[in-house]
């Protein structure tokens, strides 16, 4: 690092520390308690209240933390908390159960509508894994009544005895350790056993309708965390473009991305890195990343960091030589135009499918104009003005679908594919707009187009003024990409 770079670095650190101090002071100043996830504990409480308002009388909702998965017989995958537990209370450990009931639960003589059960601290576990957050620490940090997981059994048995509706996520087999359904894994078996043991429970429902629509609308605090994940991921995409060279391996490009997001404070990738060069650019979710990138190849990188449980999801496609070939540029331009027009369809009240239909129409026209598909009518259409209702997509337009075989958007938030509980877009939702064209070898077109796969993906916030591109800091146009790669 030269002197100027060192000064800049020190300055940026000082600004970050100053900002953190301000944040901490503002928390102390108004008496709000910060949580480890930078979401105020009051916000978690308000989210739980919203769920409680949706719960009918004599019902109980049970949310279970994620489980640890084995990677080999002696190692586990890194733990990642279940989103709903993180969303409703911020607890970030295993073997936790959150119970909500509008009729209140009686625990240790107290009447409570919300209770969190977490493992008690254990000196032996701490010797191996470091300090744990037991019930006492959890209650102090997250301001939710917290109890030892050992007391879950009694508490829940009592609550189940009076409830008629249970909201429960079958994918995270809850309470296996404390209820007699231990031995059963199949959903219907669990339901049967549960209903045999607690005949008062008439309905067993999933928790999605309680939480999904809440999670769709992002609060200011959530947007700040998403912005952190997205801006750091944009810097990482830029770093890759600046240092990418022919003969590197795909995993080396992934490594630059990973190092940069971790330097920026992301805890993990939001999903496995997708780095497809040459022929691999035509696979949508290729994540083997072992091929050597050859001169002239196009590289598709779909990579996003995760920050405090919130995801970025960004795809950039660039030429390893730093300059697009005429064919690569032609395909790139169609996808770019499709994405630009798709983003322009994002606004409150628009249909969720609007960006896809517009992007699909533009790709259809573009492929027809290049002669990649035979479609003389569409080659002469203005795809920007055609009414969206008249745009056939998917298998209703099989020639186009051959080259653009996925949807254009999904919601983004704690999950890369966040829940989508509505067909109409609303303010403060975040969705991706990510059209693509993929032309593998052997496609029925001139072979000069073969092995070109292009996707461009950005993270778009729905605002009153339309779609705001949160990931615009990663160069998107062919010219901007070439300019950055020449630096
Ligand atoms: N990164 C996965 C996707 O774009 O949907
Ligand atoms: Mn995506
Ligand atoms: Mn993606």
Short mmCIF file of C-alpha atoms and ligand atoms in Angstrom, two decimals:
data_model
loop_
_atom_site.label_atom_id
_atom_site.label_comp_id
_atom_site.label_asym_id
_atom_site.label_seq_id
_atom_site.Cartn_x
_atom_site.Cartn_y
_atom_site.Cartn_z
CA UNK A 1 0.00 0.00 0.00
CA UNK A 2 1.51 3.40 -0.92
CA UNK A 3 1.27 6.45 1.35
CA UNK A 4 -1.83 7.80 -0.38
CA UNK A 5 -3.54 4.45 -0.19
CA UNK A 6 -2.59 4.14 3.51
CA UNK A 7 -4.04 7.59 4.27
CA UNK A 8 -7.21 6.71 2.41
CA UNK A 9 -7.45 3.44 4.33
CA UNK A 10 -6.97 5.14 7.72
CA UNK A 11 -9.51 7.78 6.76
CA UNK A 12 -12.08 5.20 5.71
CA UNK A 13 -11.56 3.25 8.97
CA UNK A 14 -11.91 6.47 11.02
CA UNK A 15 -15.12 7.37 9.21
CA UNK A 16 -16.49 3.86 9.81
CA UNK A 17 -15.58 4.02 13.54
CA UNK A 18 -17.09 7.49 13.83
CA UNK A 19 -20.29 6.28 12.18
CA UNK A 20 -20.41 3.22 14.47
CA UNK A 21 -19.98 5.47 17.50
CA UNK A 22 -22.77 7.72 16.36
CA UNK A 23 -24.96 4.65 15.88
CA UNK A 24 -24.11 3.33 19.35
CA UNK A 25 -24.71 6.77 20.92
CA UNK A 26 -28.05 7.15 19.21
CA UNK A 27 -29.05 3.74 20.59
CA UNK A 28 -28.02 4.72 24.11
CA UNK A 29 -29.48 8.19 23.77
CA UNK A 30 -33.05 7.11 23.21
CA UNK A 31 -32.88 4.09 25.47
CA UNK A 32 -33.29 1.53 22.68
CA UNK A 33 -31.26 -1.61 23.12
CA UNK A 34 -29.10 -2.71 20.20
CA UNK A 35 -29.13 -6.39 19.36
CA UNK A 36 -26.12 -8.24 17.94
CA UNK A 37 -27.73 -8.16 14.49
CA UNK A 38 -28.13 -4.35 14.33
CA UNK A 39 -31.90 -4.67 14.41
CA UNK A 40 -33.35 -2.93 17.46
CA UNK A 41 -34.96 -5.27 19.95
CA UNK A 42 -38.12 -3.14 19.68
CA UNK A 43 -38.33 -4.07 16.01
CA UNK A 44 -38.18 -7.77 16.83
CA UNK A 45 -40.92 -7.27 19.41
CA UNK A 46 -43.08 -5.41 16.87
CA UNK A 47 -42.65 -8.28 14.37
CA UNK A 48 -43.75 -10.79 17.03
CA UNK A 49 -46.75 -8.58 17.81
CA UNK A 50 -47.71 -8.60 14.13
CA UNK A 51 -47.65 -12.39 14.13
CA UNK A 52 -49.60 -12.50 17.39
CA UNK A 53 -52.28 -10.27 15.82
CA UNK A 54 -52.65 -12.77 12.99
CA UNK A 55 -53.07 -15.72 15.33
CA UNK A 56 -56.68 -16.72 16.09
CA UNK A 57 -57.76 -17.44 19.68
CA UNK A 58 -56.70 -20.82 21.04
CA UNK A 59 -53.82 -21.15 18.65
CA UNK A 60 -50.11 -21.55 19.12
CA UNK A 61 -47.24 -20.95 16.70
CA UNK A 62 -43.97 -22.80 17.10
CA UNK A 63 -40.78 -21.78 15.26
CA UNK A 64 -37.73 -23.94 15.40
CA UNK A 65 -34.10 -22.99 14.79
CA UNK A 66 -32.07 -24.58 11.99
CA UNK A 67 -30.20 -27.78 12.62
CA UNK A 68 -26.57 -28.60 12.09
CA UNK A 69 -25.82 -30.68 8.96
CA UNK A 70 -22.94 -33.12 8.65
CA UNK A 71 -20.40 -32.42 5.93
CA UNK A 72 -18.37 -35.56 6.69
CA UNK A 73 -18.45 -37.99 9.59
CA UNK A 74 -16.19 -35.62 11.53
CA UNK A 75 -17.17 -32.14 10.37
CA UNK A 76 -20.31 -30.07 10.01
CA UNK A 77 -21.34 -27.42 7.50
CA UNK A 78 -21.19 -23.91 8.97
CA UNK A 79 -24.37 -23.27 10.91
CA UNK A 80 -26.93 -20.89 9.37
CA UNK A 81 -29.95 -19.88 11.44
CA UNK A 82 -33.51 -20.43 10.17
CA UNK A 83 -34.82 -17.16 8.78
CA UNK A 84 -38.03 -16.99 10.79
CA UNK A 85 -36.22 -17.40 14.11
CA UNK A 86 -33.74 -14.73 13.06
CA UNK A 87 -36.57 -12.49 11.86
CA UNK A 88 -38.72 -12.83 14.96
CA UNK A 89 -36.12 -12.66 17.72
CA UNK A 90 -32.54 -12.46 16.39
CA UNK A 91 -31.33 -15.58 18.20
CA UNK A 92 -28.50 -17.11 16.22
CA UNK A 93 -27.88 -20.55 17.74
CA UNK A 94 -29.04 -24.13 17.45
CA UNK A 95 -31.73 -26.05 19.32
CA UNK A 96 -33.89 -23.02 19.94
CA UNK A 97 -37.69 -22.90 19.86
CA UNK A 98 -39.82 -19.78 19.75
CA UNK A 99 -43.40 -20.17 20.94
CA UNK A 100 -46.07 -17.52 20.34
CA UNK A 101 -49.65 -17.69 21.58
CA UNK A 102 -52.33 -14.98 21.79
CA UNK A 103 -53.84 -16.67 24.86
CA UNK A 104 -50.53 -16.50 26.68
CA UNK A 105 -48.50 -19.30 28.11
CA UNK A 106 -47.90 -19.70 31.81
CA UNK A 107 -44.21 -20.23 32.41
CA UNK A 108 -42.57 -20.08 35.82
CA UNK A 109 -45.73 -18.38 37.15
CA UNK A 110 -45.66 -15.68 34.44
CA UNK A 111 -48.22 -15.18 31.69
CA UNK A 112 -46.42 -14.65 28.38
CA UNK A 113 -47.44 -14.39 24.74
CA UNK A 114 -43.89 -15.05 23.53
CA UNK A 115 -41.20 -17.31 24.92
CA UNK A 116 -37.87 -18.46 23.58
CA UNK A 117 -36.27 -21.71 24.67
CA UNK A 118 -32.52 -21.97 24.18
CA UNK A 119 -29.86 -24.42 25.39
CA UNK A 120 -28.52 -23.70 28.87
CA UNK A 121 -24.83 -22.85 29.06
CA UNK A 122 -22.55 -25.81 29.51
CA UNK A 123 -18.90 -25.46 30.60
CA UNK A 124 -17.82 -28.50 28.58
CA UNK A 125 -19.40 -27.23 25.38
CA UNK A 126 -17.89 -23.81 26.04
CA UNK A 127 -14.44 -25.38 26.46
CA UNK A 128 -14.66 -26.60 22.86
CA UNK A 129 -16.73 -23.96 21.09
CA UNK A 130 -16.37 -20.76 23.05
CA UNK A 131 -18.81 -18.72 25.16
CA UNK A 132 -22.47 -19.64 24.69
CA UNK A 133 -25.50 -17.44 24.92
CA UNK A 134 -27.75 -19.12 27.50
CA UNK A 135 -31.28 -18.04 28.48
CA UNK A 136 -30.04 -15.26 30.78
CA UNK A 137 -27.75 -13.67 28.18
CA UNK A 138 -30.39 -14.10 25.49
CA UNK A 139 -33.02 -12.30 27.55
CA UNK A 140 -30.58 -9.50 28.34
CA UNK A 141 -29.49 -9.04 24.73
CA UNK A 142 -32.68 -9.70 22.81
CA UNK A 143 -35.29 -8.61 25.38
CA UNK A 144 -37.45 -11.69 24.97
CA UNK A 145 -38.48 -13.92 27.88
CA UNK A 146 -36.01 -16.78 27.55
CA UNK A 147 -35.88 -20.16 29.24
CA UNK A 148 -33.78 -23.26 29.20
CA UNK A 149 -34.58 -25.66 26.36
CA UNK A 150 -35.06 -28.30 29.07
CA UNK A 151 -38.32 -26.64 30.12
CA UNK A 152 -39.78 -26.64 26.59
CA UNK A 153 -41.40 -30.02 26.99
CA UNK A 154 -43.58 -29.13 29.99
CA UNK A 155 -44.45 -25.70 28.69
CA UNK A 156 -45.46 -26.86 25.24
CA UNK A 157 -47.37 -29.89 26.46
CA UNK A 158 -49.48 -27.55 28.60
CA UNK A 159 -50.05 -25.13 25.73
CA UNK A 160 -50.92 -27.92 23.30
CA UNK A 161 -53.48 -29.24 25.72
CA UNK A 162 -55.62 -26.11 25.33
CA UNK A 163 -54.86 -25.07 21.72
CA UNK A 164 -57.04 -26.02 18.76
CA UNK A 165 -54.77 -24.73 15.97
CA UNK A 166 -51.06 -25.31 15.74
CA UNK A 167 -48.85 -23.37 13.29
CA UNK A 168 -45.75 -25.37 12.75
CA UNK A 169 -43.03 -25.79 10.10
CA UNK A 170 -42.70 -29.38 9.06
CA UNK A 171 -39.43 -28.76 7.27
CA UNK A 172 -37.72 -28.09 10.59
CA UNK A 173 -38.94 -31.08 12.55
CA UNK A 174 -39.61 -29.39 15.81
CA UNK A 175 -39.78 -30.77 19.26
CA UNK A 176 -38.56 -34.18 18.19
CA UNK A 177 -36.48 -34.35 21.29
CA UNK A 178 -39.22 -33.53 23.72
CA UNK A 179 -42.42 -34.95 22.30
CA UNK A 180 -43.31 -38.57 21.68
CA UNK A 181 -43.09 -38.10 17.90
CA UNK A 182 -39.33 -38.49 18.15
CA UNK A 183 -39.28 -41.57 15.95
CA UNK A 184 -41.30 -40.16 13.09
CA UNK A 185 -39.99 -38.13 10.23
CA UNK A 186 -42.69 -38.28 7.57
CA UNK A 187 -45.02 -35.33 7.81
CA UNK A 188 -48.26 -37.30 8.00
CA UNK A 189 -46.83 -39.58 10.66
CA UNK A 190 -45.84 -36.61 12.76
CA UNK A 191 -49.27 -35.08 12.33
CA UNK A 192 -50.94 -38.34 13.27
CA UNK A 193 -48.88 -38.75 16.42
CA UNK A 194 -49.33 -35.13 17.37
CA UNK A 195 -53.10 -35.38 16.99
CA UNK A 196 -53.22 -38.64 18.92
CA UNK A 197 -51.34 -37.05 21.80
CA UNK A 198 -53.24 -33.77 21.71
CA UNK A 199 -56.76 -34.48 20.44
CA UNK A 200 -57.74 -30.84 21.07
CA UNK A 201 -55.62 -29.74 18.11
CA UNK A 202 -57.98 -29.70 15.15
CA UNK A 203 -55.80 -27.98 12.54
CA UNK A 204 -52.09 -28.04 11.88
CA UNK A 205 -50.99 -25.21 9.59
CA UNK A 206 -47.66 -24.00 8.18
CA UNK A 207 -46.23 -20.75 9.56
CA UNK A 208 -45.71 -19.15 6.13
CA UNK A 209 -49.01 -17.21 6.09
CA UNK A 210 -48.09 -15.70 9.47
CA UNK A 211 -44.69 -14.36 8.46
CA UNK A 212 -44.13 -14.27 4.69
CA UNK A 213 -46.04 -11.08 3.90
CA UNK A 214 -44.31 -9.32 6.83
CA UNK A 215 -40.89 -10.33 5.54
CA UNK A 216 -41.66 -9.02 2.07
CA UNK A 217 -41.80 -5.37 3.16
CA UNK A 218 -38.38 -4.27 4.31
CA UNK A 219 -37.95 -1.86 7.24
CA UNK A 220 -35.28 0.86 7.21
CA UNK A 221 -33.07 -1.32 9.40
CA UNK A 222 -33.42 -4.27 7.05
CA UNK A 223 -32.70 -2.09 4.03
CA UNK A 224 -29.53 -0.84 5.75
CA UNK A 225 -28.33 -4.43 6.23
CA UNK A 226 -29.28 -5.39 2.67
CA UNK A 227 -27.46 -2.35 1.40
CA UNK A 228 -24.34 -3.45 3.29
CA UNK A 229 -24.51 -6.91 1.66
CA UNK A 230 -25.18 -5.41 -1.77
CA UNK A 231 -22.54 -2.64 -1.73
CA UNK A 232 -19.87 -5.05 -0.49
CA UNK A 233 -20.84 -7.51 -3.22
CA UNK A 234 -20.62 -4.74 -5.84
CA UNK A 235 -17.08 -3.94 -4.69
CA UNK A 236 -16.26 -7.65 -4.93
CA UNK A 237 -17.63 -7.91 -8.49
CA UNK A 238 -15.49 -4.90 -9.44
CA UNK A 239 -12.40 -6.48 -7.87
CA UNK A 240 -12.93 -9.63 -9.91
CA UNK A 241 -13.31 -7.68 -13.16
CA UNK A 242 -10.18 -5.67 -12.40
CA UNK A 243 -7.98 -8.69 -11.78
CA UNK A 244 -9.44 -11.41 -14.02
CA UNK A 245 -7.01 -12.87 -16.59
CA UNK A 246 -7.08 -15.74 -19.09
CA UNK A 247 -5.73 -19.06 -17.76
CA UNK A 248 -6.97 -18.40 -14.23
CA UNK A 249 -9.31 -21.06 -12.90
CA UNK A 250 -12.94 -20.27 -12.17
CA UNK A 251 -12.30 -20.92 -8.46
CA UNK A 252 -9.61 -18.25 -8.46
CA UNK A 253 -12.15 -15.69 -9.60
CA UNK A 254 -14.52 -16.95 -6.89
CA UNK A 255 -11.70 -16.58 -4.34
CA UNK A 256 -11.28 -12.88 -5.18
CA UNK A 257 -15.01 -12.37 -4.68
CA UNK A 258 -15.02 -14.29 -1.40
CA UNK A 259 -12.02 -12.47 0.05
CA UNK A 260 -13.50 -9.10 -0.81
CA UNK A 261 -16.90 -9.76 0.76
CA UNK A 262 -15.25 -11.11 3.89
CA UNK A 263 -12.96 -8.07 4.09
CA UNK A 264 -16.15 -6.03 3.86
CA UNK A 265 -17.69 -7.79 6.87
CA UNK A 266 -20.00 -10.32 5.21
CA UNK A 267 -20.19 -13.51 7.26
CA UNK A 268 -20.74 -15.77 4.28
CA UNK A 269 -21.84 -16.08 0.69
CA UNK A 270 -25.61 -15.83 0.42
CA UNK A 271 -25.45 -18.91 -1.89
CA UNK A 272 -22.63 -20.90 -3.48
CA UNK A 273 -20.60 -18.83 -5.99
CA UNK A 274 -21.57 -19.45 -9.60
CA UNK A 275 -18.58 -18.82 -11.88
CA UNK A 276 -19.17 -20.21 -15.37
CA UNK A 277 -16.65 -19.55 -18.12
CA UNK A 278 -17.01 -20.38 -21.83
CA UNK A 279 -19.36 -23.38 -22.14
CA UNK A 280 -20.12 -23.25 -18.41
CA UNK A 281 -21.68 -19.78 -18.83
CA UNK A 282 -24.67 -21.60 -20.35
CA UNK A 283 -25.48 -23.52 -17.13
CA UNK A 284 -27.79 -21.49 -14.92
CA UNK A 285 -26.52 -22.54 -11.50
CA UNK A 286 -23.12 -24.05 -12.30
CA UNK A 287 -21.07 -23.92 -9.11
CA UNK A 288 -18.35 -26.51 -9.68
CA UNK A 289 -15.99 -23.66 -10.59
CA UNK A 290 -13.00 -25.87 -11.55
CA UNK A 291 -12.46 -24.98 -15.23
CA UNK A 292 -9.51 -22.97 -16.52
CA UNK A 293 -10.73 -19.82 -18.25
CA UNK A 294 -9.38 -19.63 -21.81
CA UNK A 295 -8.63 -16.50 -23.88
CA UNK A 296 -11.77 -15.22 -25.56
CA UNK A 297 -14.16 -16.83 -23.05
CA UNK A 298 -17.08 -15.02 -21.56
CA UNK A 299 -17.43 -15.38 -17.76
CA UNK A 300 -20.78 -15.37 -15.96
CA UNK A 301 -20.46 -14.67 -12.22
CA UNK A 302 -23.58 -14.93 -10.07
CA UNK A 303 -22.25 -14.17 -6.59
CA UNK A 304 -23.65 -12.37 -3.55
CA UNK A 305 -22.58 -11.87 0.04
CA UNK A 306 -24.68 -12.25 3.17
CA UNK A 307 -24.53 -9.62 5.89
CA UNK A 308 -26.21 -10.17 9.28
CA UNK A 309 -28.62 -12.62 7.66
CA UNK A 310 -29.48 -10.50 4.58
CA UNK A 311 -28.55 -11.47 1.04
CA UNK A 312 -27.23 -9.79 -2.08
CA UNK A 313 -27.83 -11.57 -5.40
CA UNK A 314 -25.87 -10.07 -8.29
CA UNK A 315 -24.79 -11.44 -11.67
CA UNK A 316 -22.24 -9.85 -13.93
CA UNK A 317 -20.98 -11.28 -17.23
CA UNK A 318 -17.68 -10.10 -18.70
CA UNK A 319 -15.13 -11.09 -21.36
CA UNK A 320 -11.97 -12.55 -19.86
CA UNK A 321 -9.88 -10.62 -22.45
CA UNK A 322 -11.37 -7.32 -21.29
CA UNK A 323 -13.10 -6.73 -24.63
CA UNK A 324 -16.33 -8.41 -25.79
CA UNK A 325 -16.16 -10.15 -29.17
CA UNK A 326 -18.78 -8.79 -31.63
CA UNK A 327 -21.01 -11.84 -30.99
CA UNK A 328 -20.64 -11.61 -27.19
CA UNK A 329 -21.41 -7.89 -27.33
CA UNK A 330 -24.51 -8.41 -29.49
CA UNK A 331 -25.98 -10.96 -27.06
CA UNK A 332 -24.91 -8.85 -24.08
CA UNK A 333 -26.70 -5.81 -25.48
CA UNK A 334 -30.01 -7.67 -25.85
CA UNK A 335 -29.84 -8.88 -22.24
CA UNK A 336 -28.85 -5.39 -21.09
CA UNK A 337 -31.80 -3.81 -22.93
CA UNK A 338 -34.14 -6.50 -21.58
CA UNK A 339 -32.96 -5.85 -18.04
CA UNK A 340 -33.17 -2.06 -18.37
CA UNK A 341 -36.73 -2.32 -19.64
CA UNK A 342 -37.59 -4.93 -16.99
CA UNK A 343 -36.35 -2.63 -14.21
CA UNK A 344 -38.48 0.19 -15.69
CA UNK A 345 -41.60 -1.96 -15.09
CA UNK A 346 -40.94 -2.09 -11.33
CA UNK A 347 -43.30 0.20 -9.41
CA UNK A 348 -45.87 -0.07 -6.64
CA UNK A 349 -49.07 -1.62 -8.05
CA UNK A 350 -47.32 -3.32 -11.00
CA UNK A 351 -47.76 -7.04 -11.49
CA UNK A 352 -44.86 -9.16 -10.23
CA UNK A 353 -44.70 -10.69 -13.73
CA UNK A 354 -44.34 -7.32 -15.53
CA UNK A 355 -40.49 -7.21 -15.57
CA UNK A 356 -40.39 -10.79 -16.89
CA UNK A 357 -42.89 -10.15 -19.66
CA UNK A 358 -41.12 -7.00 -20.83
CA UNK A 359 -37.68 -8.65 -20.70
CA UNK A 360 -38.99 -11.70 -22.54
CA UNK A 361 -40.47 -9.54 -25.32
CA UNK A 362 -37.16 -7.72 -25.78
CA UNK A 363 -35.16 -10.95 -25.87
CA UNK A 364 -37.59 -12.41 -28.40
CA UNK A 365 -37.16 -9.41 -30.72
CA UNK A 366 -33.38 -9.36 -30.24
CA UNK A 367 -32.94 -13.07 -31.00
CA UNK A 368 -35.18 -12.71 -34.06
CA UNK A 369 -33.21 -9.72 -35.33
CA UNK A 370 -29.91 -11.63 -35.02
CA UNK A 371 -31.43 -14.62 -36.83
CA UNK A 372 -30.88 -16.89 -33.82
CA UNK A 373 -34.59 -17.71 -33.89
CA UNK A 374 -36.80 -17.57 -36.98
CA UNK A 375 -39.55 -15.16 -36.03
CA UNK A 376 -40.06 -12.53 -38.72
CA UNK A 377 -43.10 -10.96 -37.02
CA UNK A 378 -41.20 -10.29 -33.79
CA UNK A 379 -38.11 -9.08 -35.63
CA UNK A 380 -40.13 -6.02 -36.66
CA UNK A 381 -42.05 -5.34 -33.46
CA UNK A 382 -41.26 -2.60 -30.92
CA UNK A 383 -41.04 -4.71 -27.74
CA UNK A 384 -41.11 -1.62 -25.52
CA UNK A 385 -44.65 -0.68 -26.49
CA UNK A 386 -46.32 -4.07 -26.92
CA UNK A 387 -49.01 -4.60 -24.21
CA UNK A 388 -47.67 -6.96 -21.57
CA UNK A 389 -50.84 -9.06 -21.50
CA UNK A 390 -50.17 -10.10 -25.10
CA UNK A 391 -46.62 -11.37 -24.38
CA UNK A 392 -46.50 -15.17 -24.32
CA UNK A 393 -43.71 -16.55 -22.13
CA UNK A 394 -42.22 -19.90 -21.13
CA UNK A 395 -43.41 -22.94 -23.06
CA UNK A 396 -45.93 -20.75 -24.88
CA UNK A 397 -42.94 -19.34 -26.78
CA UNK A 398 -40.70 -22.42 -27.00
CA UNK A 399 -38.13 -21.01 -29.47
CA UNK A 400 -37.31 -18.15 -27.08
CA UNK A 401 -37.62 -20.33 -23.99
CA UNK A 402 -34.85 -22.54 -25.42
CA UNK A 403 -32.44 -19.63 -24.86
CA UNK A 404 -34.09 -17.86 -21.92
CA UNK A 405 -35.45 -20.66 -19.76
CA UNK A 406 -35.95 -19.06 -16.34
CA UNK A 407 -37.99 -16.37 -14.65
CA UNK A 408 -36.72 -12.79 -14.45
CA UNK A 409 -37.44 -11.99 -10.82
CA UNK A 410 -37.70 -13.29 -7.31
CA UNK A 411 -37.98 -11.54 -3.98
CA UNK A 412 -34.77 -10.93 -2.05
CA UNK A 413 -34.16 -10.51 1.67
CA UNK A 414 -33.04 -12.96 4.34
CA UNK A 415 -33.24 -15.67 1.74
CA UNK A 416 -31.91 -15.35 -1.78
CA UNK A 417 -35.30 -16.51 -3.00
CA UNK A 418 -37.31 -14.76 -0.32
CA UNK A 419 -41.01 -15.54 0.20
CA UNK A 420 -43.41 -14.03 -2.29
CA UNK A 421 -46.92 -13.86 -0.90
CA UNK A 422 -48.39 -11.36 -3.39
CA UNK A 423 -48.84 -10.94 -7.12
CA UNK A 424 -48.61 -7.15 -7.03
CA UNK A 425 -45.49 -5.17 -6.12
CA UNK A 426 -45.49 -2.87 -3.09
CA UNK A 427 -43.21 -0.14 -1.83
CA UNK A 428 -40.13 -1.30 0.10
CA UNK A 429 -40.03 -4.76 -1.41
CA UNK A 430 -36.75 -5.84 -2.97
CA UNK A 431 -36.68 -8.09 -6.01
CA UNK A 432 -34.11 -9.15 -8.56
CA UNK A 433 -34.36 -8.42 -12.27
CA UNK A 434 -32.18 -10.97 -14.04
CA UNK A 435 -32.88 -11.86 -17.66
CA UNK A 436 -30.42 -14.03 -19.56
CA UNK A 437 -29.61 -15.67 -22.89
CA UNK A 438 -27.77 -19.01 -22.96
CA UNK A 439 -26.62 -20.57 -26.25
CA UNK A 440 -24.87 -23.89 -25.61
CA UNK A 441 -22.87 -25.72 -28.25
CA UNK A 442 -25.14 -27.60 -30.65
CA UNK A 443 -27.94 -25.01 -30.53
CA UNK A 444 -29.87 -24.68 -33.82
CA UNK A 445 -28.25 -21.43 -34.89
CA UNK A 446 -25.00 -20.24 -36.50
CA UNK A 447 -22.18 -21.74 -34.42
CA UNK A 448 -20.56 -18.35 -33.98
CA UNK A 449 -23.11 -17.86 -31.16
CA UNK A 450 -22.28 -21.10 -29.36
CA UNK A 451 -20.94 -21.08 -25.80
CA UNK A 452 -22.17 -17.59 -25.06
CA UNK A 453 -24.18 -17.35 -21.85
CA UNK A 454 -25.11 -13.92 -20.49
CA UNK A 455 -27.14 -13.02 -17.42
CA UNK A 456 -27.27 -9.60 -15.78
CA UNK A 457 -28.84 -9.49 -12.33
CA UNK A 458 -29.50 -6.53 -10.08
CA UNK A 459 -31.30 -5.98 -6.79
CA UNK A 460 -34.18 -3.56 -7.18
CA UNK A 461 -36.02 -1.69 -4.41
CA UNK A 462 -39.64 -0.77 -5.11
CA UNK A 463 -40.05 2.97 -4.40
CA UNK A 464 -42.82 5.47 -5.14
CA UNK A 465 -40.57 6.77 -7.92
CA UNK A 466 -40.18 3.29 -9.46
CA UNK A 467 -37.45 0.65 -9.26
CA UNK A 468 -34.23 1.79 -7.58
CA UNK A 469 -31.20 -0.27 -8.55
CA UNK A 470 -29.37 -1.00 -5.27
CA UNK A 471 -26.53 -2.81 -7.06
CA UNK A 472 -25.76 -0.10 -9.62
CA UNK A 473 -22.22 0.25 -8.25
CA UNK A 474 -21.19 -2.88 -10.14
CA UNK A 475 -20.67 -1.83 -13.79
CA UNK A 476 -23.53 -3.08 -15.93
CA UNK A 477 -23.18 -1.81 -19.49
CA UNK A 478 -20.70 -3.44 -21.90
CA UNK A 479 -18.79 -0.14 -22.21
CA UNK A 480 -18.52 0.34 -18.43
CA UNK A 481 -17.32 -3.23 -17.95
CA UNK A 482 -14.66 -2.88 -20.65
CA UNK A 483 -13.54 0.48 -19.21
CA UNK A 484 -13.12 -1.02 -15.72
CA UNK A 485 -11.26 -4.06 -17.04
CA UNK A 486 -8.81 -1.85 -18.95
CA UNK A 487 -7.79 -0.01 -15.78
N1 LIG B 1 -28.28 -16.69 -7.40
C1 LIG B 1 -29.45 -17.40 -7.62
C2 LIG B 1 -30.43 -16.66 -8.41
O1 LIG B 1 -30.08 -15.71 -9.06
O2 LIG B 1 -31.60 -16.90 -8.36
MN1 LIG B 2 -31.46 -14.25 -8.41
MN1 LIG B 3 -28.22 -14.79 -8.73
#
